């Protein structure tokens, strides 16, 4: 409880900065103004993944590398020093992410980078294999900039417990953790997205503190093969982007590629029922094509529920004591805006999950027990 109060306190102190769109625009403008005399100045690295797909790859990658934060921010554990030559071509149907810069958390085995999970124990470990997440991104054409810094082995919520130094945002505020390096890079436009590892909030917490989108898909939807385990029954491959549409698009590409190439059928993956996979595919395809016409999708496909509406559960136990009043107001305003944007199509349902009060205790029992087993191999002998 004290841990979460501290996180809420940090978020409360920084909320004005996080939600100050003027500051974000000013910072974006400053980035562009530094390159007024450069042909790359028309590119905005804070644009969405889908927007940057049509950008010339040589200009995009050159600008991306020129914007890599100084080492004082400690966002990377290791990264490439220059873009590839020749530059990749714009996206194609077979490689929809061709040449687009993406970063990956250092807990994923990703040759030719040192995959250390931000630990000195593995500071010279070159992985002999590639994780399925890294291999999938490469197969889709993505240009992997490097591996990002985080709390060591994913254990922490402030990105201050690692061998490579504390991670800082450009405004010196805490980025959260454990995946703080990934969140800072996405926030500053260094890469269109970042892949992280979420066990108990390592993607969602830093994303919230850095004002980006952090998504933890359902357990087992993306292959964990080649990802250094923390808590095996909790670990999930997560996605960080600058908007929801990019997260859905990237997730859809990765899931479909894994399923079609057999990587999505290993022991770390959930065995999905075919009919559920098909219904998911329709939803994600619609979102990536045109989210503004969501009402048309609901009206055409009455299988959403018997009333043809999207049901959203409001869990009573999630409104815990200690939540900042402003955050609670933002949450209520979001529900109001959602219902207003899609009138008659959203059904809000109150739900009670009484076991929620035991969630934190269960998490620490499971996570620490599994971590002690998973990390026992790092004994200084085999690595």
XYZ file of C-alpha atoms in Angstrom:
383
model
C 0.000 0.000 0.000
C 2.825 2.400 0.844
C 4.447 1.633 -2.492
C 1.332 2.534 -4.444
C 0.765 5.681 -2.365
C 4.284 6.771 -3.270
C 3.610 6.182 -6.969
C 0.344 8.124 -6.741
C 2.161 10.925 -4.960
C 4.794 11.132 -7.696
C 2.100 11.123 -10.374
C 0.155 13.826 -8.534
C 3.192 16.103 -8.346
C 3.963 15.636 -12.022
C 0.447 15.551 -13.451
C 0.470 19.184 -14.566
C 3.708 18.597 -16.441
C 2.473 15.347 -17.956
C -0.791 16.859 -19.158
C 0.581 20.205 -20.286
C 0.089 19.970 -24.043
C 1.689 23.374 -24.495
C 4.927 22.064 -23.012
C 4.797 19.010 -25.249
C 4.258 21.160 -28.333
C 7.044 23.510 -27.267
C 9.448 20.614 -26.807
C 8.474 19.134 -30.164
C 8.924 22.556 -31.744
C 12.366 22.937 -30.184
C 13.423 19.597 -31.632
C 12.388 20.712 -35.105
C 13.858 24.214 -34.777
C 17.296 22.748 -34.130
C 17.199 21.399 -37.691
C 15.741 24.354 -39.574
C 18.545 24.173 -42.114
C 18.262 20.424 -42.534
C 16.058 18.648 -45.048
C 14.882 16.437 -42.196
C 13.192 19.320 -40.390
C 9.790 18.572 -41.947
C 9.735 15.199 -40.157
C 8.082 15.106 -36.749
C 9.407 12.220 -34.694
C 6.359 12.515 -32.439
C 4.074 11.479 -35.295
C 2.289 8.147 -35.168
C 3.717 4.904 -36.505
C 1.160 4.846 -39.301
C 2.040 8.414 -40.346
C 5.785 7.748 -40.465
C 5.347 4.648 -42.643
C 5.457 6.851 -45.745
C 8.487 8.883 -44.628
C 11.817 8.478 -46.485
C 13.858 6.039 -44.441
C 17.224 7.783 -44.832
C 15.836 11.064 -43.457
C 13.831 9.350 -40.732
C 16.718 7.251 -39.425
C 19.248 10.095 -39.708
C 17.007 12.361 -37.641
C 16.290 9.575 -35.147
C 19.971 8.897 -34.505
C 20.697 12.623 -34.170
C 18.066 12.823 -31.411
C 19.299 9.939 -29.266
C 19.460 11.385 -25.732
C 22.843 12.031 -24.115
C 24.274 9.307 -21.909
C 23.288 11.356 -18.860
C 19.710 10.169 -19.369
C 20.884 6.519 -19.421
C 18.019 5.380 -21.628
C 20.002 2.685 -23.478
C 22.152 -0.181 -22.252
C 23.650 -0.396 -25.757
C 22.595 0.830 -29.186
C 23.771 1.228 -32.769
C 25.853 4.347 -33.390
C 24.716 5.054 -36.941
C 21.877 4.176 -39.307
C 22.279 1.340 -41.814
C 23.633 1.983 -45.279
C 21.927 1.865 -47.680
C 18.750 3.009 -45.969
C 15.759 0.635 -45.990
C 12.918 1.288 -48.372
C 9.460 2.457 -47.206
C 7.032 -0.139 -45.945
C 5.855 -2.972 -48.158
C 3.052 -5.514 -47.655
C 5.569 -8.204 -46.689
C 7.468 -5.899 -44.317
C 5.005 -3.307 -42.978
C 7.583 -1.944 -40.498
C 10.410 -1.686 -43.035
C 13.111 0.616 -41.673
C 10.998 2.060 -38.871
C 13.094 2.553 -35.692
C 11.958 0.513 -32.677
C 13.631 -0.155 -29.326
C 13.445 -3.252 -27.116
C 13.939 -3.730 -23.393
C 17.280 -5.308 -22.524
C 15.575 -8.366 -20.992
C 14.914 -9.696 -24.510
C 17.640 -11.755 -26.198
C 18.435 -9.643 -29.245
C 21.600 -10.346 -31.258
C 23.948 -8.606 -31.966
C 23.324 -6.521 -28.838
C 24.493 -7.361 -25.322
C 21.324 -8.547 -23.597
C 21.981 -7.797 -19.944
C 18.577 -7.020 -18.411
C 20.438 -3.972 -17.026
C 22.559 -6.170 -14.752
C 26.318 -6.218 -14.318
C 26.104 -10.014 -14.109
C 25.256 -10.115 -17.839
C 27.187 -7.004 -18.914
C 29.215 -9.041 -21.452
C 26.532 -11.566 -22.475
C 25.972 -11.852 -26.238
C 22.891 -14.055 -26.711
C 23.258 -17.094 -29.015
C 19.568 -16.986 -29.980
C 16.950 -14.335 -30.595
C 13.722 -13.925 -28.676
C 10.565 -14.427 -30.687
C 9.582 -10.788 -30.082
C 12.883 -9.507 -31.497
C 12.812 -11.975 -34.392
C 9.242 -11.003 -35.232
C 10.070 -7.290 -35.368
C 13.092 -7.968 -37.581
C 11.013 -10.158 -39.892
C 8.462 -7.360 -40.172
C 11.283 -5.058 -41.312
C 11.734 -2.953 -38.166
C 15.103 -1.298 -37.553
C 16.085 -2.124 -33.956
C 17.934 0.895 -32.568
C 19.158 -0.824 -29.413
C 18.204 -2.220 -26.021
C 16.766 0.027 -23.340
C 17.736 0.528 -19.711
C 15.473 -0.555 -16.851
C 15.513 -1.677 -13.251
C 17.762 -4.728 -12.976
C 15.940 -7.887 -14.108
C 12.735 -5.814 -14.151
C 12.604 -5.448 -10.362
C 11.653 -1.879 -9.489
C 9.256 0.942 -10.263
C 11.586 3.922 -10.688
C 14.380 2.832 -13.090
C 16.974 3.559 -10.409
C 18.072 0.001 -9.571
C 20.440 -1.017 -12.361
C 24.073 -1.253 -13.430
C 23.849 1.355 -16.200
C 22.768 4.320 -14.075
C 19.447 5.931 -13.234
C 17.115 6.766 -16.113
C 15.930 10.380 -16.356
C 13.377 12.168 -18.477
C 14.354 15.388 -20.255
C 12.672 17.360 -17.452
C 14.560 15.378 -14.756
C 11.364 13.785 -13.422
C 11.234 10.059 -12.693
C 10.113 7.947 -15.678
C 8.779 5.159 -13.457
C 9.786 1.561 -13.940
C 10.897 -0.914 -14.541
C 10.845 -0.032 -18.251
C 11.769 3.633 -17.816
C 14.283 3.712 -20.663
C 11.703 2.492 -23.178
C 9.089 4.995 -21.996
C 11.474 7.969 -22.180
C 12.582 7.087 -25.713
C 8.999 6.773 -26.966
C 8.051 10.017 -25.197
C 10.916 11.873 -26.876
C 10.213 10.409 -30.316
C 13.282 8.136 -30.450
C 11.691 5.210 -32.216
C 8.058 4.763 -33.138
C 7.506 2.155 -30.404
C 9.236 0.049 -27.771
C 8.712 -3.527 -26.651
C 8.783 -4.134 -22.900
C 8.210 -6.813 -20.299
C 5.274 -6.327 -17.949
C 5.033 -8.497 -14.834
C 3.331 -6.178 -12.362
C 3.243 -2.837 -14.183
C 6.688 -2.470 -15.793
C 5.140 -1.238 -19.049
C 2.020 0.519 -17.775
C 3.566 2.513 -14.909
C 6.383 4.220 -16.874
C 4.002 4.822 -19.756
C 1.625 6.642 -17.385
C 4.393 8.793 -15.903
C 5.765 9.677 -19.350
C 2.388 10.452 -20.923
C 2.393 7.672 -23.548
C 0.383 4.474 -24.127
C 1.540 1.326 -22.327
C -0.354 -1.860 -23.116
C -0.078 -5.220 -21.384
C -1.894 -7.736 -23.623
C -3.528 -10.790 -22.123
C -1.098 -13.332 -20.662
C 0.207 -15.657 -23.358
C -0.948 -13.702 -26.406
C 2.631 -12.866 -27.441
C 5.446 -15.389 -27.182
C 7.810 -15.010 -24.209
C 10.429 -17.248 -25.810
C 13.850 -15.631 -25.326
C 12.645 -13.157 -22.728
C 14.472 -13.312 -19.394
C 11.953 -14.564 -16.872
C 10.997 -12.716 -13.713
C 7.711 -14.350 -12.724
C 6.833 -16.923 -15.381
C 3.113 -17.016 -14.601
C 2.900 -13.200 -14.697
C 5.381 -12.071 -17.389
C 3.863 -10.565 -20.520
C 5.313 -8.953 -23.635
C 4.075 -5.352 -23.573
C 3.952 -2.524 -26.093
C 4.688 1.199 -25.704
C 3.599 3.701 -28.347
C 2.466 7.312 -28.559
C -1.193 6.504 -29.257
C -3.670 3.646 -28.957
C -3.976 3.030 -32.682
C -0.235 2.376 -33.013
C -0.367 -0.109 -30.111
C -3.242 -2.019 -31.694
C -1.562 -2.007 -35.103
C 1.799 -3.237 -33.810
C 0.179 -5.872 -31.590
C -1.901 -7.148 -34.497
C 1.172 -7.435 -36.745
C 3.150 -9.318 -34.102
C 0.336 -11.739 -33.194
C -0.473 -12.558 -36.812
C 3.191 -13.050 -37.710
C 3.795 -15.347 -34.734
C 0.700 -17.401 -35.464
C 1.483 -17.711 -39.172
C 5.131 -18.651 -38.616
C 4.701 -21.076 -35.739
C 6.336 -18.860 -33.104
C 2.959 -18.271 -31.507
C 2.490 -21.936 -30.694
C 5.340 -22.489 -28.229
C 4.875 -23.376 -24.574
C 4.727 -19.716 -23.513
C 1.691 -18.954 -25.673
C -1.988 -19.216 -24.933
C -3.834 -21.703 -27.119
C -6.566 -19.475 -28.531
C -9.882 -20.852 -29.756
C -10.141 -20.246 -33.530
C -13.487 -18.474 -33.290
C -12.113 -16.039 -30.693
C -9.013 -15.349 -32.793
C -11.212 -14.572 -35.792
C -13.414 -12.167 -33.835
C -10.310 -10.403 -32.503
C -8.931 -10.058 -36.002
C -12.064 -8.243 -37.184
C -11.901 -5.796 -34.273
C -8.201 -4.964 -34.721
C -8.510 -4.667 -38.478
C -11.305 -2.166 -37.995
C -9.314 -0.095 -35.493
C -6.293 0.098 -37.774
C -8.419 1.115 -40.748
C -10.644 3.795 -39.247
C -11.430 4.084 -35.575
C -13.723 7.064 -36.186
C -16.303 4.761 -37.780
C -16.496 2.541 -34.722
C -20.272 3.029 -34.585
C -20.605 1.487 -38.050
C -18.747 -1.611 -36.887
C -21.002 -2.043 -33.858
C -24.157 -1.582 -35.919
C -23.034 -4.127 -38.515
C -21.813 -6.775 -36.081
C -24.423 -7.419 -33.394
C -22.262 -10.168 -31.892
C -20.627 -7.544 -29.672
C -23.500 -8.251 -27.297
C -27.223 -8.822 -27.606
C -27.922 -5.102 -27.595
C -25.267 -4.313 -30.191
C -23.239 -2.329 -27.655
C -19.780 -2.417 -26.173
C -20.010 -3.266 -22.461
C -17.450 -1.614 -20.192
C -17.162 -2.809 -16.616
C -16.585 -0.269 -13.828
C -14.954 -2.129 -10.944
C -15.939 -0.682 -7.567
C -12.802 -1.973 -5.831
C -10.514 -0.087 -8.225
C -11.539 3.245 -6.715
C -9.225 2.797 -3.755
C -8.467 5.256 -0.990
C -5.602 7.596 -1.772
C -6.382 8.261 -5.438
C -5.782 11.918 -6.239
C -9.045 13.777 -6.847
C -7.775 15.139 -10.178
C -6.963 11.643 -11.436
C -10.415 10.453 -10.397
C -11.981 13.403 -12.229
C -9.964 12.620 -15.382
C -11.186 9.034 -15.217
C -14.821 10.082 -14.901
C -14.408 12.649 -17.676
C -12.980 9.952 -19.965
C -16.065 7.801 -19.436
C -18.275 10.789 -20.169
C -16.354 11.620 -23.360
C -16.501 8.006 -24.524
C -20.267 7.832 -24.105
C -20.660 11.234 -25.754
C -18.527 10.293 -28.775
C -20.420 7.045 -29.385
C -23.954 7.808 -28.140
C -26.069 4.742 -27.507
C -23.223 2.345 -28.293
C -21.474 2.187 -24.913
C -22.993 0.315 -21.978
C -21.401 1.019 -18.593
C -21.868 -1.804 -16.083
C -20.886 -1.722 -12.412
C -18.863 -4.762 -11.410
C -17.627 -5.987 -8.050
C -14.399 -7.985 -7.722
C -14.080 -8.531 -3.976
C -10.870 -10.550 -4.312
C -9.098 -7.387 -5.533
C -8.063 -6.618 -1.960
C -5.831 -9.704 -2.015
C -4.253 -9.016 -5.410
C -1.129 -7.261 -4.139
C -0.418 -9.896 -1.497
C -0.857 -12.695 -4.032
C 1.354 -10.880 -6.525
C 4.267 -10.590 -4.108
C 4.003 -14.231 -3.039
C 3.924 -15.501 -6.634
C 6.431 -13.023 -8.097
C 9.105 -13.423 -5.427
C 8.792 -17.220 -5.367
C 9.118 -17.490 -9.138
C 11.864 -14.852 -9.320
C 13.997 -16.713 -6.768
C 13.776 -19.791 -8.986
C 14.236 -18.031 -12.333
C 17.219 -15.942 -11.215
C 19.060 -18.758 -9.432
C 20.959 -19.507 -12.658
C 22.726 -16.135 -12.516
C 25.322 -17.412 -10.051
C 28.465 -16.025 -11.662
C 29.478 -19.436 -13.015
C 27.365 -19.991 -16.123
C 27.172 -16.369 -17.302
